[in-house]
Short mmCIF file of C-alpha atoms and ligand atoms in Angstrom, two decimals:
data_model
loop_
_atom_site.label_atom_id
_atom_site.label_comp_id
_atom_site.label_asym_id
_atom_site.label_seq_id
_atom_site.Cartn_x
_atom_site.Cartn_y
_atom_site.Cartn_z
CA MET A 207 99.69 159.23 77.37
CA PRO A 208 100.43 162.27 79.57
CA LYS A 209 103.67 162.24 81.58
CA SER A 210 101.97 164.42 84.18
CA ILE A 211 98.71 166.28 84.69
CA ARG A 212 97.57 169.29 86.64
CA ILE A 213 93.94 169.53 87.68
CA HIS A 214 92.57 173.01 88.36
CA VAL A 215 89.25 173.27 90.19
CA LEU A 216 87.68 176.31 88.56
CA VAL A 217 84.27 176.09 90.23
CA ASP A 218 83.12 174.32 93.38
CA ASP A 219 80.48 174.91 96.07
CA TRP A 220 83.22 175.96 98.51
CA SER A 221 85.82 178.69 97.96
CA GLY A 222 88.34 177.29 100.48
CA TYR A 223 90.16 179.27 103.16
CA ASN A 224 93.32 180.43 101.45
CA THR A 225 92.69 181.80 97.99
CA ARG A 226 91.94 185.51 97.98
CA GLY A 227 89.04 186.40 95.74
CA ALA A 228 88.09 182.81 94.83
CA LEU A 229 84.36 182.57 94.09
CA ALA A 230 82.09 179.61 94.85
CA GLU A 231 78.60 178.70 93.66
CA HIS A 232 76.55 175.50 93.61
CA GLY A 233 78.27 173.99 90.59
CA LEU A 234 81.39 172.37 89.22
CA SER A 235 84.03 173.06 86.60
CA ILE A 236 87.43 171.37 86.47
CA LEU A 237 90.29 171.86 83.99
CA VAL A 238 92.64 169.00 83.13
CA GLU A 239 96.03 170.18 81.83
CA ALA A 240 98.10 167.29 80.47
CA ARG A 241 101.81 167.45 79.62
CA TYR A 242 103.34 165.00 77.13
CA GLY A 243 106.88 163.73 76.57
CA ASP A 244 107.32 165.86 73.43
CA GLY A 245 106.60 169.05 75.39
CA SER A 246 103.05 169.50 74.09
CA ILE A 247 100.11 170.33 76.37
CA ALA A 248 96.40 169.43 76.10
CA ARG A 249 93.70 171.27 78.03
CA VAL A 250 90.28 169.70 78.51
CA LEU A 251 87.58 171.33 80.63
CA LEU A 252 84.92 169.26 82.38
CA ASP A 253 81.74 171.31 82.99
CA THR A 254 81.28 175.04 83.35
CA GLY A 255 79.57 175.70 86.70
CA GLN A 256 76.18 177.38 87.03
CA SER A 257 76.47 181.06 86.11
CA GLY A 258 79.79 181.49 84.32
CA ALA A 259 80.96 184.28 86.65
CA PRO A 260 83.04 182.18 89.11
CA LEU A 261 84.51 180.30 86.13
CA ILE A 262 85.87 183.51 84.56
CA ASN A 263 86.94 185.03 87.88
CA ASN A 264 88.71 181.91 89.18
CA ALA A 265 90.48 181.20 85.88
CA ARG A 266 91.90 184.75 86.10
CA ILE A 267 93.09 184.17 89.67
CA LEU A 268 94.82 180.92 88.64
CA GLY A 269 96.39 182.59 85.59
CA ILE A 270 94.57 180.29 83.20
CA ASP A 271 93.88 181.60 79.70
CA LEU A 272 90.52 180.03 78.80
CA SER A 273 91.17 180.63 75.09
CA SER A 274 93.87 177.92 75.29
CA ILE A 275 91.28 175.19 76.00
CA ASP A 276 91.28 172.45 73.34
CA ALA A 277 87.95 170.81 74.16
CA VAL A 278 85.09 170.77 76.66
CA ALA A 279 83.30 167.72 78.07
CA LEU A 280 79.97 167.76 79.89
CA SER A 281 79.51 165.30 82.76
CA HIS A 282 75.68 165.50 82.56
CA CYS A 283 72.88 167.90 81.74
CA HIS A 284 72.27 169.65 85.09
CA TYR A 285 72.25 173.47 85.12
CA ASP A 286 74.99 173.66 87.78
CA HIS A 287 77.38 172.02 85.25
CA SER A 288 76.06 173.36 81.93
CA GLY A 289 75.00 176.89 82.96
CA GLY A 290 78.35 178.46 82.05
CA LEU A 291 78.54 177.05 78.49
CA GLU A 292 77.54 180.31 76.80
CA THR A 293 79.96 182.44 78.88
CA LEU A 294 82.75 179.91 78.31
CA ALA A 295 82.26 179.92 74.53
CA ARG A 296 82.71 183.72 74.55
CA ALA A 297 85.90 183.39 76.64
CA VAL A 298 87.32 180.66 74.40
CA GLY A 299 86.55 182.72 71.30
CA ARG A 300 86.36 179.84 68.82
CA ARG A 301 84.21 176.75 68.19
CA VAL A 302 85.89 173.94 70.15
CA PRO A 303 84.47 170.40 70.53
CA LEU A 304 81.89 169.79 73.27
CA VAL A 305 81.77 166.08 74.10
CA LEU A 306 78.63 164.82 75.82
CA HIS A 307 76.27 161.86 76.16
CA PRO A 308 73.35 162.29 73.70
CA ALA A 309 70.85 162.04 76.60
CA ALA A 310 72.39 165.18 78.13
CA LEU A 311 70.35 167.10 75.55
CA HIS A 312 67.05 165.81 76.97
CA PRO A 313 65.20 168.08 79.39
CA CYS A 314 65.39 167.27 83.08
CA TYR A 315 62.66 168.49 85.43
CA ALA A 316 62.35 168.90 89.17
CA LEU A 317 59.07 169.46 91.01
CA ARG A 318 60.09 172.28 93.30
CA PRO A 319 57.30 173.22 93.77
CA ALA A 320 56.32 173.74 90.12
CA LEU A 321 57.80 171.86 87.18
CA THR A 322 61.23 173.47 86.58
CA ASN A 323 63.79 172.51 83.96
CA ILE A 324 67.07 171.83 85.77
CA GLY A 325 68.74 170.53 82.59
CA MET A 326 70.71 172.59 80.11
CA PRO A 327 69.59 176.22 80.09
CA ILE A 328 70.54 176.55 76.42
CA GLU A 329 68.86 175.27 73.27
CA GLN A 330 70.55 172.63 71.14
CA ARG A 331 70.56 174.93 68.11
CA ARG A 332 72.40 177.66 70.00
CA LEU A 333 74.73 175.05 71.51
CA SER A 334 75.77 173.81 68.08
CA GLU A 335 76.46 177.38 66.96
CA LEU A 336 78.84 177.77 69.90
CA TYR A 337 80.44 174.31 69.92
CA GLU A 338 81.24 171.44 67.62
CA LEU A 339 78.93 168.86 69.29
CA VAL A 340 80.35 165.36 69.76
CA LYS A 341 77.51 163.18 71.12
CA SER A 342 78.66 159.74 72.17
CA GLU A 343 77.55 156.83 74.33
CA LYS A 344 80.90 155.19 73.57
CA PRO A 345 84.21 156.35 75.11
CA VAL A 346 85.88 159.22 73.21
CA GLU A 347 89.64 159.86 73.39
CA ILE A 348 89.55 163.67 73.49
CA ALA A 349 93.35 164.06 73.63
CA PRO A 350 96.02 161.31 73.95
CA GLY A 351 95.25 159.41 77.17
CA ILE A 352 92.25 161.63 78.12
CA TYR A 353 88.90 159.89 77.70
CA PHE A 354 85.25 160.90 78.00
CA LEU A 355 83.68 157.68 79.28
CA GLY A 356 80.27 157.90 77.56
CA HIS A 357 77.69 155.48 78.98
CA VAL A 358 78.51 154.17 82.45
CA PRO A 359 77.11 150.64 83.02
CA ARG A 360 75.55 150.03 86.45
CA TYR A 361 77.94 147.17 87.47
CA PHE A 362 77.07 147.77 91.13
CA GLU A 363 73.37 148.64 91.05
CA ASP A 364 73.14 149.00 94.82
CA LEU A 365 75.84 151.73 94.72
CA VAL A 366 73.85 154.18 92.58
CA PRO A 367 72.87 157.19 94.76
CA SER A 368 69.20 158.07 94.73
CA ILE A 369 68.02 161.10 92.72
CA GLU A 370 64.30 160.84 93.32
CA GLY A 371 61.99 163.64 92.28
CA LEU A 372 63.62 164.35 88.91
CA TYR A 373 61.97 163.63 85.57
CA THR A 374 62.88 163.58 81.91
CA ALA A 375 60.50 164.09 78.99
CA THR A 376 60.12 161.36 76.37
CA SER A 377 57.57 160.72 73.61
CA LYS A 378 55.55 158.83 76.27
CA GLY A 379 55.49 161.81 78.65
CA LEU A 380 57.36 162.44 81.88
CA GLU A 381 59.51 159.56 83.11
CA PRO A 382 61.78 159.36 86.17
CA TYR A 383 65.26 160.74 85.39
CA ALA A 384 67.74 157.86 85.69
CA ALA A 385 70.91 159.89 84.97
CA GLU A 386 71.49 157.93 81.78
CA ASP A 387 73.60 160.87 80.58
CA ASP A 388 75.93 160.89 83.60
CA SER A 389 79.58 160.35 82.66
CA ALA A 390 83.11 161.48 83.57
CA LEU A 391 86.68 161.96 82.32
CA ALA A 392 89.39 159.33 82.82
CA ILE A 393 93.08 160.08 82.30
CA ASP A 394 95.90 157.58 82.02
CA VAL A 395 99.01 159.09 83.62
CA GLU A 396 102.42 157.55 82.85
CA GLY A 397 103.82 155.60 85.80
CA LEU A 398 100.78 156.36 87.98
CA GLY A 399 97.61 154.80 86.55
CA GLY A 400 94.16 156.25 86.11
CA VAL A 401 92.75 159.52 87.42
CA VAL A 402 88.98 160.08 87.23
CA VAL A 403 87.48 163.57 87.08
CA THR A 404 83.76 163.44 87.72
CA GLY A 405 80.86 165.91 87.84
CA CYS A 406 78.11 164.58 90.15
CA SER A 407 78.64 160.78 89.85
CA HIS A 408 74.88 160.21 89.60
CA SER A 409 75.67 156.82 88.03
CA GLY A 410 77.60 155.87 91.17
CA VAL A 411 81.29 156.68 91.61
CA ALA A 412 82.18 152.97 91.93
CA ASN A 413 80.55 152.32 88.54
CA ILE A 414 82.47 155.24 87.03
CA VAL A 415 85.78 153.96 88.46
CA ALA A 416 85.08 150.42 87.20
CA ARG A 417 84.25 151.75 83.72
CA ALA A 418 87.34 153.99 83.72
CA SER A 419 89.59 150.99 84.57
CA GLU A 420 88.03 149.07 81.71
CA VAL A 421 88.50 151.90 79.21
CA LEU A 422 92.07 152.79 80.32
CA GLY A 423 93.20 149.21 80.92
CA SER A 424 94.74 150.29 84.23
CA ASP A 425 93.63 150.78 87.84
CA VAL A 426 92.19 154.11 88.90
CA LYS A 427 94.34 155.62 91.65
CA ALA A 428 92.57 158.92 92.25
CA VAL A 429 89.12 160.48 91.94
CA VAL A 430 88.48 164.23 91.80
CA GLY A 431 85.00 165.80 91.74
CA GLY A 432 81.46 165.47 93.13
CA LEU A 433 80.07 162.16 94.41
CA HIS A 434 76.40 163.08 95.00
CA LEU A 435 76.18 161.18 98.28
CA VAL A 436 74.51 164.19 99.88
CA SER A 437 71.18 162.44 100.46
CA SER A 438 72.47 158.85 100.69
CA THR A 439 72.20 156.49 103.64
CA ARG A 440 75.20 155.70 105.82
CA GLU A 441 75.11 152.13 104.45
CA LEU A 442 75.43 153.31 100.84
CA ILE A 443 78.26 155.70 101.72
CA GLU A 444 80.20 153.02 103.61
CA ALA A 445 79.65 150.44 100.86
CA THR A 446 80.84 152.98 98.26
CA ALA A 447 83.97 153.75 100.31
CA SER A 448 84.91 150.08 100.64
CA LYS A 449 84.21 149.35 96.96
CA LEU A 450 86.49 152.26 95.94
CA ARG A 451 89.20 150.80 98.19
CA GLU A 452 88.67 147.36 96.68
CA LEU A 453 88.99 148.83 93.16
CA GLY A 454 92.40 150.28 94.09
CA VAL A 455 91.55 153.97 94.60
CA GLU A 456 94.07 155.62 96.94
CA LYS A 457 93.23 159.32 96.69
CA LEU A 458 89.92 161.17 96.86
CA ILE A 459 89.66 164.92 96.36
CA VAL A 460 85.95 165.61 96.56
CA GLY A 461 83.39 168.36 97.03
CA HIS A 462 80.34 169.82 95.23
CA CYS A 463 77.44 167.41 95.93
CA THR A 464 79.42 164.83 97.95
CA GLY A 465 77.79 165.93 101.24
CA PHE A 466 79.21 166.53 104.70
CA GLU A 467 78.32 163.13 106.18
CA ALA A 468 79.88 161.31 103.20
CA GLU A 469 83.02 163.48 103.37
CA LYS A 470 83.39 162.58 107.05
CA ILE A 471 83.04 158.84 106.39
CA LEU A 472 85.30 158.91 103.32
CA SER A 473 87.96 160.84 105.26
CA GLU A 474 87.91 158.15 107.96
CA VAL A 475 88.33 155.39 105.37
CA PHE A 476 90.90 157.12 103.10
CA LYS A 477 92.73 158.95 105.91
CA GLU A 478 95.57 161.08 104.40
CA GLY A 479 94.37 160.01 100.94
CA PHE A 480 91.26 162.16 101.44
CA SER A 481 91.02 165.88 100.83
CA LYS A 482 88.30 168.42 100.28
CA MET A 483 88.07 170.17 96.94
CA HIS A 484 87.46 173.91 96.58
CA SER A 485 87.46 176.64 93.94
CA CYS A 486 91.00 177.56 92.80
CA LEU A 487 92.58 174.34 94.10
CA THR A 488 95.33 172.91 91.86
CA ILE A 489 96.36 169.26 92.16
CA SER A 490 99.36 167.66 90.38
CA PHE A 491 99.79 164.01 89.37
CA PRO A 492 102.18 162.31 89.89
FE1 FE2 B 71 75.91 168.92 90.43
FE1 FE2 B 72 73.85 166.69 88.96
#
């Protein structure tokens, strides 16, 4: 397992106050850089943002060479996470693994106002030219101690944020999108415990944390990413905050689709353990 990790936020909805030239867009992309006892390094990227441009720009600002990435994982199908896949493949310059839930390849539609595909803006055939596709509902150990969680069971059904108005296409026609494909990364850090890196947490961040603990066999201490509580009730946000506490989470570094109201409530519950994520932010564990 990694002795230490550095997490680089390459794309977020907010560019922060302090990083000159950092670009933001509605989207998320986070790089996990793990260091091992033998001196080796593994780099796994979760998601690619929406357009690819902030990803390339912000990697340059942080001094990150995207061609050194070992593998990519996709948290779920949505365009604000998968939209940069084509640009990223060009920057990486070789066919690296792309780990994803098989349902992430299904279309996802919103009615706004006409039927619009908000899933992956790239065909599966093109995707498999660019990447070595690894479709899995089961956890995948991408690099030592770094796991893609695969299917996230709804242990706490009442803590799944609502995503009404989205549909997926099946052989029976349009059906409500239930974020079956939503997943996350979990990293086991020596002497610290688990760190979860999540895209939108449509399956509920408490469910993701519970699944990560199960897969890692250790408590999750920190969560980095988007929590999609942007249209949730105060009750759901408060219940999520106390469940995360109960599960042992001490640190939250969140942004993207978490929502202002949720960030305020979470900051009151987690106090100095809470911080807001932004493009070009680097976080080190331990
Ligand atoms: Fe998102
Ligand atoms: Fe999403």
